[in-house]
Short mmCIF file of C-alpha atoms in Angstrom, two decimals:
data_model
loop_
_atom_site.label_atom_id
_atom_site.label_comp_id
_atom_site.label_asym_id
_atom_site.label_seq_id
_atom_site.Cartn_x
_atom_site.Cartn_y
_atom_site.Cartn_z
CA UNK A 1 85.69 17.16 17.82
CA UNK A 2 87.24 13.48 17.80
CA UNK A 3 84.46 12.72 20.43
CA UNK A 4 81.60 14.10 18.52
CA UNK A 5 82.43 12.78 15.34
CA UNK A 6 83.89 8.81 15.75
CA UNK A 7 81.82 6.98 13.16
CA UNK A 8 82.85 9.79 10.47
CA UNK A 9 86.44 9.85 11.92
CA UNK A 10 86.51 6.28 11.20
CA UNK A 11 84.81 6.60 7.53
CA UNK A 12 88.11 9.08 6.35
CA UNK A 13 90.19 6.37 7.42
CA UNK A 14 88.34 3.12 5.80
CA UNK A 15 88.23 5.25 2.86
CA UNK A 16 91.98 5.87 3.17
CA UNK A 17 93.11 2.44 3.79
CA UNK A 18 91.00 0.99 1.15
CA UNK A 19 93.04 -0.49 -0.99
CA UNK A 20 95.08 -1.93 1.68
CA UNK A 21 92.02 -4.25 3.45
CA UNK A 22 89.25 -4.30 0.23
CA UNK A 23 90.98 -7.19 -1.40
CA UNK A 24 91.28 -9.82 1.73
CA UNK A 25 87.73 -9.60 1.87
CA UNK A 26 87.18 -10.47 -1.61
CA UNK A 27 86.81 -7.15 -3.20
CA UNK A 28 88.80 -5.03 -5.50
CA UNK A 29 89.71 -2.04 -5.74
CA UNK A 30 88.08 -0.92 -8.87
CA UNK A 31 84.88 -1.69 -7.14
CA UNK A 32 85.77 1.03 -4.18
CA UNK A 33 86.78 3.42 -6.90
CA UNK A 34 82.93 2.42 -8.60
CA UNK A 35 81.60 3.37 -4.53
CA UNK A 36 82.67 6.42 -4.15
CA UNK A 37 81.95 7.89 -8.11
CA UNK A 38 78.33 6.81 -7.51
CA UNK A 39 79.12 8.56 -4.01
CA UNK A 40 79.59 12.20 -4.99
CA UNK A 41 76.50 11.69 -7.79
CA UNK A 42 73.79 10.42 -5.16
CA UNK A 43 75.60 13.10 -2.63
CA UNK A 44 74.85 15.74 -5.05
CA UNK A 45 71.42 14.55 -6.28
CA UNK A 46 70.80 14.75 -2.28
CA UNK A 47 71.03 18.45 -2.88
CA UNK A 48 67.77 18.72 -4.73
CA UNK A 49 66.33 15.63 -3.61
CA UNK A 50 66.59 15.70 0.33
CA UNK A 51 67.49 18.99 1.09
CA UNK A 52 65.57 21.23 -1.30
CA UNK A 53 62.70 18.72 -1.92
CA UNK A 54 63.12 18.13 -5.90
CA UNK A 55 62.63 14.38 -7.20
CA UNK A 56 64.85 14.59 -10.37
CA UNK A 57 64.60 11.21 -12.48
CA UNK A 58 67.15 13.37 -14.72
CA UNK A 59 70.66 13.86 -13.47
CA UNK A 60 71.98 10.67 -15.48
CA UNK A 61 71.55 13.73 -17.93
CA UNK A 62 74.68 15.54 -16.15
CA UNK A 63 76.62 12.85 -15.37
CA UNK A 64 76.59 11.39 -18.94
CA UNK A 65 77.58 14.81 -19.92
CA UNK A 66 80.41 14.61 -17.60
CA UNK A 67 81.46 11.45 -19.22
CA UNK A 68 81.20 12.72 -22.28
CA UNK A 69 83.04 15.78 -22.13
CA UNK A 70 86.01 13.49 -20.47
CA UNK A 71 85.81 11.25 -23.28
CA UNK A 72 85.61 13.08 -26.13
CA UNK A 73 88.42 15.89 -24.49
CA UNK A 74 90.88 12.91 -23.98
CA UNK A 75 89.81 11.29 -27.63
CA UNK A 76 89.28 14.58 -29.75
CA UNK A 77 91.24 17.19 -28.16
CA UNK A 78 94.14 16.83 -25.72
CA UNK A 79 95.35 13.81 -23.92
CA UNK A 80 95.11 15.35 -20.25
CA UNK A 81 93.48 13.64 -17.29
CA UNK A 82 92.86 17.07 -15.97
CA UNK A 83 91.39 19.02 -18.60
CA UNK A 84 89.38 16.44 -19.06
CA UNK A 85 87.70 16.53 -15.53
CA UNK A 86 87.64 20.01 -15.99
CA UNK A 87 85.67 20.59 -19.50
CA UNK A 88 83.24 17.54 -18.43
CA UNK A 89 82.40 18.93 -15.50
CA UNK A 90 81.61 22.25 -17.19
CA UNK A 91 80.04 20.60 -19.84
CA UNK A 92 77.38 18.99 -17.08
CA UNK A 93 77.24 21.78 -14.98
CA UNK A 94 76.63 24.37 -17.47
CA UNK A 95 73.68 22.10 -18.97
CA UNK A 96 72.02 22.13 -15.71
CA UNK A 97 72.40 25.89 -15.08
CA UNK A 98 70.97 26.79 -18.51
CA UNK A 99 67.85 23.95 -17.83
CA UNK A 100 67.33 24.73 -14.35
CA UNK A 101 64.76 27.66 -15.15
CA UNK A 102 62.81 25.06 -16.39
CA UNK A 103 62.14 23.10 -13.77
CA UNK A 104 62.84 25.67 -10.80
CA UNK A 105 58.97 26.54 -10.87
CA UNK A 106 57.89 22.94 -10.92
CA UNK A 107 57.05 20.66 -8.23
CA UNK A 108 56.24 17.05 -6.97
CA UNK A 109 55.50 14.91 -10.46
CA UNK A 110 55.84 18.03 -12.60
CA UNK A 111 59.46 18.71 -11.48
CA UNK A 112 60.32 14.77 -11.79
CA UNK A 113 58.52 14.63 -15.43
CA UNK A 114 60.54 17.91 -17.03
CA UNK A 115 63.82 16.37 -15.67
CA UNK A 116 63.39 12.56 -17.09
CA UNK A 117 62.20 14.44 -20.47
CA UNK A 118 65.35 16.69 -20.23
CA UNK A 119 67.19 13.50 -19.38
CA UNK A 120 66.28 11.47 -22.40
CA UNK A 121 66.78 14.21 -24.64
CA UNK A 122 70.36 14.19 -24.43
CA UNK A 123 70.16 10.28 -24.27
CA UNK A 124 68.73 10.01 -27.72
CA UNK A 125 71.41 12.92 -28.90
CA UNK A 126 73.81 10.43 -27.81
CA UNK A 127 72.46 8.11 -29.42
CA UNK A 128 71.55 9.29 -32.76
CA UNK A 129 75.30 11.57 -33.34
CA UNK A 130 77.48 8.36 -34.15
CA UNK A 131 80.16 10.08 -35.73
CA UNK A 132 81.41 11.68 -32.43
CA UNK A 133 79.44 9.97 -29.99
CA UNK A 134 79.39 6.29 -30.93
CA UNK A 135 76.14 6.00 -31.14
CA UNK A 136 74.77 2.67 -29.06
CA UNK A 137 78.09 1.29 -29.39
CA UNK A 138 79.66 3.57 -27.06
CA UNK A 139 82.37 6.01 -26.82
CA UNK A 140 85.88 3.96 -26.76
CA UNK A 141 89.44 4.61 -27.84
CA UNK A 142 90.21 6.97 -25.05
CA UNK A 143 92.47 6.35 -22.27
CA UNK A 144 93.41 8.27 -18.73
CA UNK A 145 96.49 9.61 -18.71
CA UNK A 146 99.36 10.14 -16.00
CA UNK A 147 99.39 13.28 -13.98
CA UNK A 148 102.67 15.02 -14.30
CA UNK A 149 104.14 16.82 -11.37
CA UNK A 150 107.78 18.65 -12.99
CA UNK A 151 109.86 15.29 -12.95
CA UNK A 152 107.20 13.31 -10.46
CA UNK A 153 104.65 11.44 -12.40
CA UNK A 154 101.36 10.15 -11.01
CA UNK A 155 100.50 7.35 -12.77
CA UNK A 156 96.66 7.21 -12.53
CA UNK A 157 96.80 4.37 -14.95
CA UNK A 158 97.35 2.21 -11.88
CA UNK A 159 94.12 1.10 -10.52
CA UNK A 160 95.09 1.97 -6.81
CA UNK A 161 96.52 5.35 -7.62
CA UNK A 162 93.63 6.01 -9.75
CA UNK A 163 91.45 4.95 -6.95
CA UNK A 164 93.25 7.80 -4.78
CA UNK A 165 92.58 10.56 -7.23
CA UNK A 166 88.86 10.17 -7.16
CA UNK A 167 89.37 9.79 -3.39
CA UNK A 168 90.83 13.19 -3.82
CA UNK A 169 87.79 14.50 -5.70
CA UNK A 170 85.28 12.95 -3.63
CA UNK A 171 87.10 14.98 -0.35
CA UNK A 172 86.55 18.61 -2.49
CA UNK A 173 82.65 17.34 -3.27
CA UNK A 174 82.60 16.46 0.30
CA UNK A 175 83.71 20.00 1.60
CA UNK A 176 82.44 21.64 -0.44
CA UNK A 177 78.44 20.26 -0.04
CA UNK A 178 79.44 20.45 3.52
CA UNK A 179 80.23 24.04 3.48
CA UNK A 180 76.76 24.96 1.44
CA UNK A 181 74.80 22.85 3.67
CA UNK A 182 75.79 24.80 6.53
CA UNK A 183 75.41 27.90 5.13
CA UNK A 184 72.59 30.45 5.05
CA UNK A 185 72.19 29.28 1.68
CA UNK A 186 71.79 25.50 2.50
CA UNK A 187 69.76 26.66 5.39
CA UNK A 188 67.27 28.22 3.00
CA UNK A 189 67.04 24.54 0.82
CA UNK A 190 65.54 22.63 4.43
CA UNK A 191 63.50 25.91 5.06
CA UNK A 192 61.78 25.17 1.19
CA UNK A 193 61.98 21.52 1.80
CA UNK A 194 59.73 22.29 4.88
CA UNK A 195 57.43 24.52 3.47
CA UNK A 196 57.42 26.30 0.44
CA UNK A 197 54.27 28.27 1.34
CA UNK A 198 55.39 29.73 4.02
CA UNK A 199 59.16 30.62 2.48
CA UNK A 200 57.81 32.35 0.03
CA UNK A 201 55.33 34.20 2.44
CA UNK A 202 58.32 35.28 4.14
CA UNK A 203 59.78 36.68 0.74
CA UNK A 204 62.25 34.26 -0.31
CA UNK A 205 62.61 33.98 -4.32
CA UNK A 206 62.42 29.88 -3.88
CA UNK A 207 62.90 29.10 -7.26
CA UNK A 208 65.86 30.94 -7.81
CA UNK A 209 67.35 29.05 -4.54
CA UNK A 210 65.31 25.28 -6.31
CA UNK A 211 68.03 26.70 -9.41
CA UNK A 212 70.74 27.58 -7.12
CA UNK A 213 70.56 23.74 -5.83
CA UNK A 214 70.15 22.30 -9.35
CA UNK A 215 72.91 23.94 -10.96
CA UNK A 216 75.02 22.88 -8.19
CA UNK A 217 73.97 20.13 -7.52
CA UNK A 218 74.42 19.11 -11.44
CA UNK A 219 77.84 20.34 -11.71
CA UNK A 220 79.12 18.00 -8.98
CA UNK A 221 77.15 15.38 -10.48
CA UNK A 222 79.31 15.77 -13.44
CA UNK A 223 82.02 15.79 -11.77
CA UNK A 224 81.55 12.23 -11.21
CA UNK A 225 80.49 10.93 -14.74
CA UNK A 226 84.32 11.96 -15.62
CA UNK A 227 85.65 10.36 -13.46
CA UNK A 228 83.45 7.13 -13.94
CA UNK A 229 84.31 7.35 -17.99
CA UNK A 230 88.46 7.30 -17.07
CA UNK A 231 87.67 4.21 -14.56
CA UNK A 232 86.34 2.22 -17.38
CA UNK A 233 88.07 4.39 -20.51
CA UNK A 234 84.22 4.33 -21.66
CA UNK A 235 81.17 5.81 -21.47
CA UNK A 236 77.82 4.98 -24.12
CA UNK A 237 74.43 6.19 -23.77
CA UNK A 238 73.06 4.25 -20.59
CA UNK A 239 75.13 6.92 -18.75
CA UNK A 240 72.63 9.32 -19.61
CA UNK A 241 69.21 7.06 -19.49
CA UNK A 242 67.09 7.57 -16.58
CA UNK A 243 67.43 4.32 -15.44
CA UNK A 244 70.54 5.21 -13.92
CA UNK A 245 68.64 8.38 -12.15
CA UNK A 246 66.56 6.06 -10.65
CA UNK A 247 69.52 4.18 -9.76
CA UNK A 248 70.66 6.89 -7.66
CA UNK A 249 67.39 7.80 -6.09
CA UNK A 250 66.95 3.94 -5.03
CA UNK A 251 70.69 4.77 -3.25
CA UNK A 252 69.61 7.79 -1.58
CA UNK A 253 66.32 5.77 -0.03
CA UNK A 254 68.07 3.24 0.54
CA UNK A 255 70.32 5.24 2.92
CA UNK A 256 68.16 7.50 4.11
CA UNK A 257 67.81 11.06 2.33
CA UNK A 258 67.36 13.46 5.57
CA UNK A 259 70.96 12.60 6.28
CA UNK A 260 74.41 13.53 4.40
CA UNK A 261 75.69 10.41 4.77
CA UNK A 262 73.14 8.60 3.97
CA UNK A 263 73.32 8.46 0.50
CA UNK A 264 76.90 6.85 0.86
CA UNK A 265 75.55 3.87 2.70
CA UNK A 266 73.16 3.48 -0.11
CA UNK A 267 75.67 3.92 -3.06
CA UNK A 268 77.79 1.18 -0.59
CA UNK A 269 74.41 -1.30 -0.25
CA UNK A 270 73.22 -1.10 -4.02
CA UNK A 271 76.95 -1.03 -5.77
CA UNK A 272 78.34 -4.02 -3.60
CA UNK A 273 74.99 -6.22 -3.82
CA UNK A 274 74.70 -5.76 -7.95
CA UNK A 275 78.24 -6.53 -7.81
CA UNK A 276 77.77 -9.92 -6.33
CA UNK A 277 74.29 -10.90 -7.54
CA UNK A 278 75.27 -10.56 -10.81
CA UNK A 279 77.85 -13.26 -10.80
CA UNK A 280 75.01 -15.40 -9.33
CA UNK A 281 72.13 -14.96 -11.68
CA UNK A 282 71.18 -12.68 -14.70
CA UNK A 283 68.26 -12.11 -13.39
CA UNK A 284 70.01 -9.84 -10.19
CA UNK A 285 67.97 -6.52 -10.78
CA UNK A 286 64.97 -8.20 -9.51
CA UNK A 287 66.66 -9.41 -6.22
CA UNK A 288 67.90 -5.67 -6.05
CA UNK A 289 64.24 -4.13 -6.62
CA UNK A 290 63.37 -6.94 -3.68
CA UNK A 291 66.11 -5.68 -1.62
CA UNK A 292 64.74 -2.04 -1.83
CA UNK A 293 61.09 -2.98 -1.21
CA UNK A 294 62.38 -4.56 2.20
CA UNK A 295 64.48 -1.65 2.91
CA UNK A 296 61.62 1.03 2.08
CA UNK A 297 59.27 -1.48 4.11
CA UNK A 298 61.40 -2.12 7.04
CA UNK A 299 62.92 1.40 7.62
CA UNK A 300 61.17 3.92 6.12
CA UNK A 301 63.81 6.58 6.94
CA UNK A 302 66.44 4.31 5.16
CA UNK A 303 69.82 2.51 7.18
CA UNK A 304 71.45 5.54 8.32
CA UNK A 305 68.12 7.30 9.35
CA UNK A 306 67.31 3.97 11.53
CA UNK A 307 70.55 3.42 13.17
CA UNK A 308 71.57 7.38 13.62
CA UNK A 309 71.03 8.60 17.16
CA UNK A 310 68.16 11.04 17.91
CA UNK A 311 68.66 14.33 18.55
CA UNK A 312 66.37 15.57 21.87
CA UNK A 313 64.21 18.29 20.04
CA UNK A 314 64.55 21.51 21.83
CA UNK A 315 62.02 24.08 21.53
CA UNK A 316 63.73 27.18 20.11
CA UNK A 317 61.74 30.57 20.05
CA UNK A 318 60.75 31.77 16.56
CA UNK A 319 62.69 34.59 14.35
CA UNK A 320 60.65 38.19 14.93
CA UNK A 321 59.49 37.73 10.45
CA UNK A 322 58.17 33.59 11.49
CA UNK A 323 56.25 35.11 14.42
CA UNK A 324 54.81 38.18 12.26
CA UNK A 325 54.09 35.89 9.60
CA UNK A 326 52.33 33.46 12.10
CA UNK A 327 50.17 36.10 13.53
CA UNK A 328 49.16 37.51 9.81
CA UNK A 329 48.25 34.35 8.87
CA UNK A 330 46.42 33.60 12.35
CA UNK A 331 43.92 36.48 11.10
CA UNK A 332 40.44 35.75 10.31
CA UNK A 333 39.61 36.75 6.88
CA UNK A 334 43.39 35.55 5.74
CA UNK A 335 43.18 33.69 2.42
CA UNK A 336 45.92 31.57 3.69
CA UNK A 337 45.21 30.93 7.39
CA UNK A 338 43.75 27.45 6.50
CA UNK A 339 46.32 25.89 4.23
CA UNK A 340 49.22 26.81 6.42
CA UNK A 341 47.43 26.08 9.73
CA UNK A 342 47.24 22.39 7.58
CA UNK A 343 50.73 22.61 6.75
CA UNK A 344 51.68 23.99 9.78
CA UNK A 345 50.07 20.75 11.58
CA UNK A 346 51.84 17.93 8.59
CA UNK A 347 55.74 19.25 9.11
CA UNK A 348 55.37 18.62 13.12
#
């Protein structure tokens, strides 16, 4: 295991010691914290976006809503650092399993138009409700609070220990997108990623599995907008504008969407370069798009697609319901030889 897996072996414990070698090289540890929030958003947006084949310009949407449900739970209803994960993640995640049947039919600019609409309606909700939201201003006067154990108290107020809870929650995303990806279910996402055509030819329901991935991948995308509102004890509207979306999609490029990781190295790329640019010039999103256009240009898979080792492709023999379906199709007279024979011959 320790020999298949060094470069993720040594990931846990960078991530681990953070805190400990972040500042000597100029960082802080707020900024880490910043890395892996964005982290378990562009790792969930992956879901949909390199796994089940979805562009969403939209899930600002759920993480906003994740930062708002924080915000307004610690503000409105009970100081607790853990209810207030809790009800902004359900907030999100419960928004994107009631809109996912409106998008799971969708695809290519359809799909990314419904989501940036569904997107900027709750931004302009935000923005419009000032009594409870803040309205442009922003959603303020709430403030993390400790984590109580019996007598032990964890006081997340403390940047470092705060930046070891999120570590904590970014280890349960981890898993648990780990788990689904290598599951039947996850499976099924790459199979409609591939080819739609032919998974539904086959008899998969593929847009209850594109709302399977949305809902999912929404929910853990709120789980991150709470934790991003305690780092800053704020959250206002741009959380939910689909700037940020694109934000997230530029991070997943960046790294290179076929791979899990990939998004990380983004997230890592993006957050650490607007970081320092912007105490250069004002002007800093332009050297970011310029960054991007190199990346896209230069490696096309993004970093961690380059620099990843190839796997020798192995010629497997077909399931018994691919080869029947390959032979029906083969068929003259078949309405749908040609288009999957073309299909067939683009996913090679």
């Amino acid at each position: 295991m320790i020999r298949r897996h060094p470069v993720e072996i040594l990931l846990w414990i960078a991530l681990a010691t953070l805190p400990l070698w972040l500042g000597p090289l100029g960082g802080y540890t707020a900024l880490g914290t910043k890395i892996l929030i964005y982290g378990i958003a562009a790792l969930a947006l992956n879901l949909v976006l390199g796994f089940t084949g979805g562009l969403s310009f939209g899930h600002a949407a759920y993480f906003g809503l994740g930062a708002y449900g924080a915000g307004m739970t610690l503000k409105y209803l009970v100081p607790s650092t853990p209810l207030a994960i809790v009800v902004g993640t359900l907030a999100g995640g419960l928004a994107a399993t009631l809109l996912g049947p409106l998008v799971m039919r969708r695809r290519g600019i359809y799909f990314a138009m419904i989501t940036i609409a569904i997107g900027q309606l709750f931004y302009f909700i935000a923005v419009r409700w000032n009594n409870v939201t803040g309205g442009e201003d922003g959603l303020a006067g709430f403030r993390r609070q400790p984590l109580h154990f019996g007598s032990f108290v964890f006081d997340v107020q403390n940047e470092i220990k705060y930046y070891y809870l999120v570590l904590f929650c970014f280890v349960i995303a981890v898993v648990i997108m780990r788990v689904l990806l290598a599951s039947p279910l996850g499976h099924t996402w790459v199979a409609i990623r591939e080819n739609r055509r032919r998974a539904l030819f086959l008899g998969l329901r593929t847009d209850l599995y594109v709302w399977a991935a949305f809902a999912i991948s929404g929910t853990i995308t709120a789980l991150a907008g709470t934790l991003n509102a305690m780092l800053f004890n704020f959250t206002s509207p741009q959380d939910l504008h689909w700037i940020l979306s694109g934000n997230f999609v530029i991070m997943i490029v960046m790294g290179g969407m076929r791979k899990f990781w990939g998004p990380l190295v983004g997230v890592t790329i993006f957050v650490v370069a607007q970081d320092y640019l912007s105490s250069l010039t004002d002007n800093w999103m332009s050297l970011i798009g310029l960054l991007f256009v190199l990346i896209v240009l230069l490696f096309p898979k993004g970093i961690l697609g380059l620099i990843a080792p190839r796997r020798r492709e192995v010629s497997t023999p077909r399931a018994p319901g691919i080869q029947q379906a390959d032979a029906v199709l083969e068929e003259d007279g078949s309405p749908l030889r040609d288009s999957t024979k073309s299909l067939r011959e683009a996913t090679k």
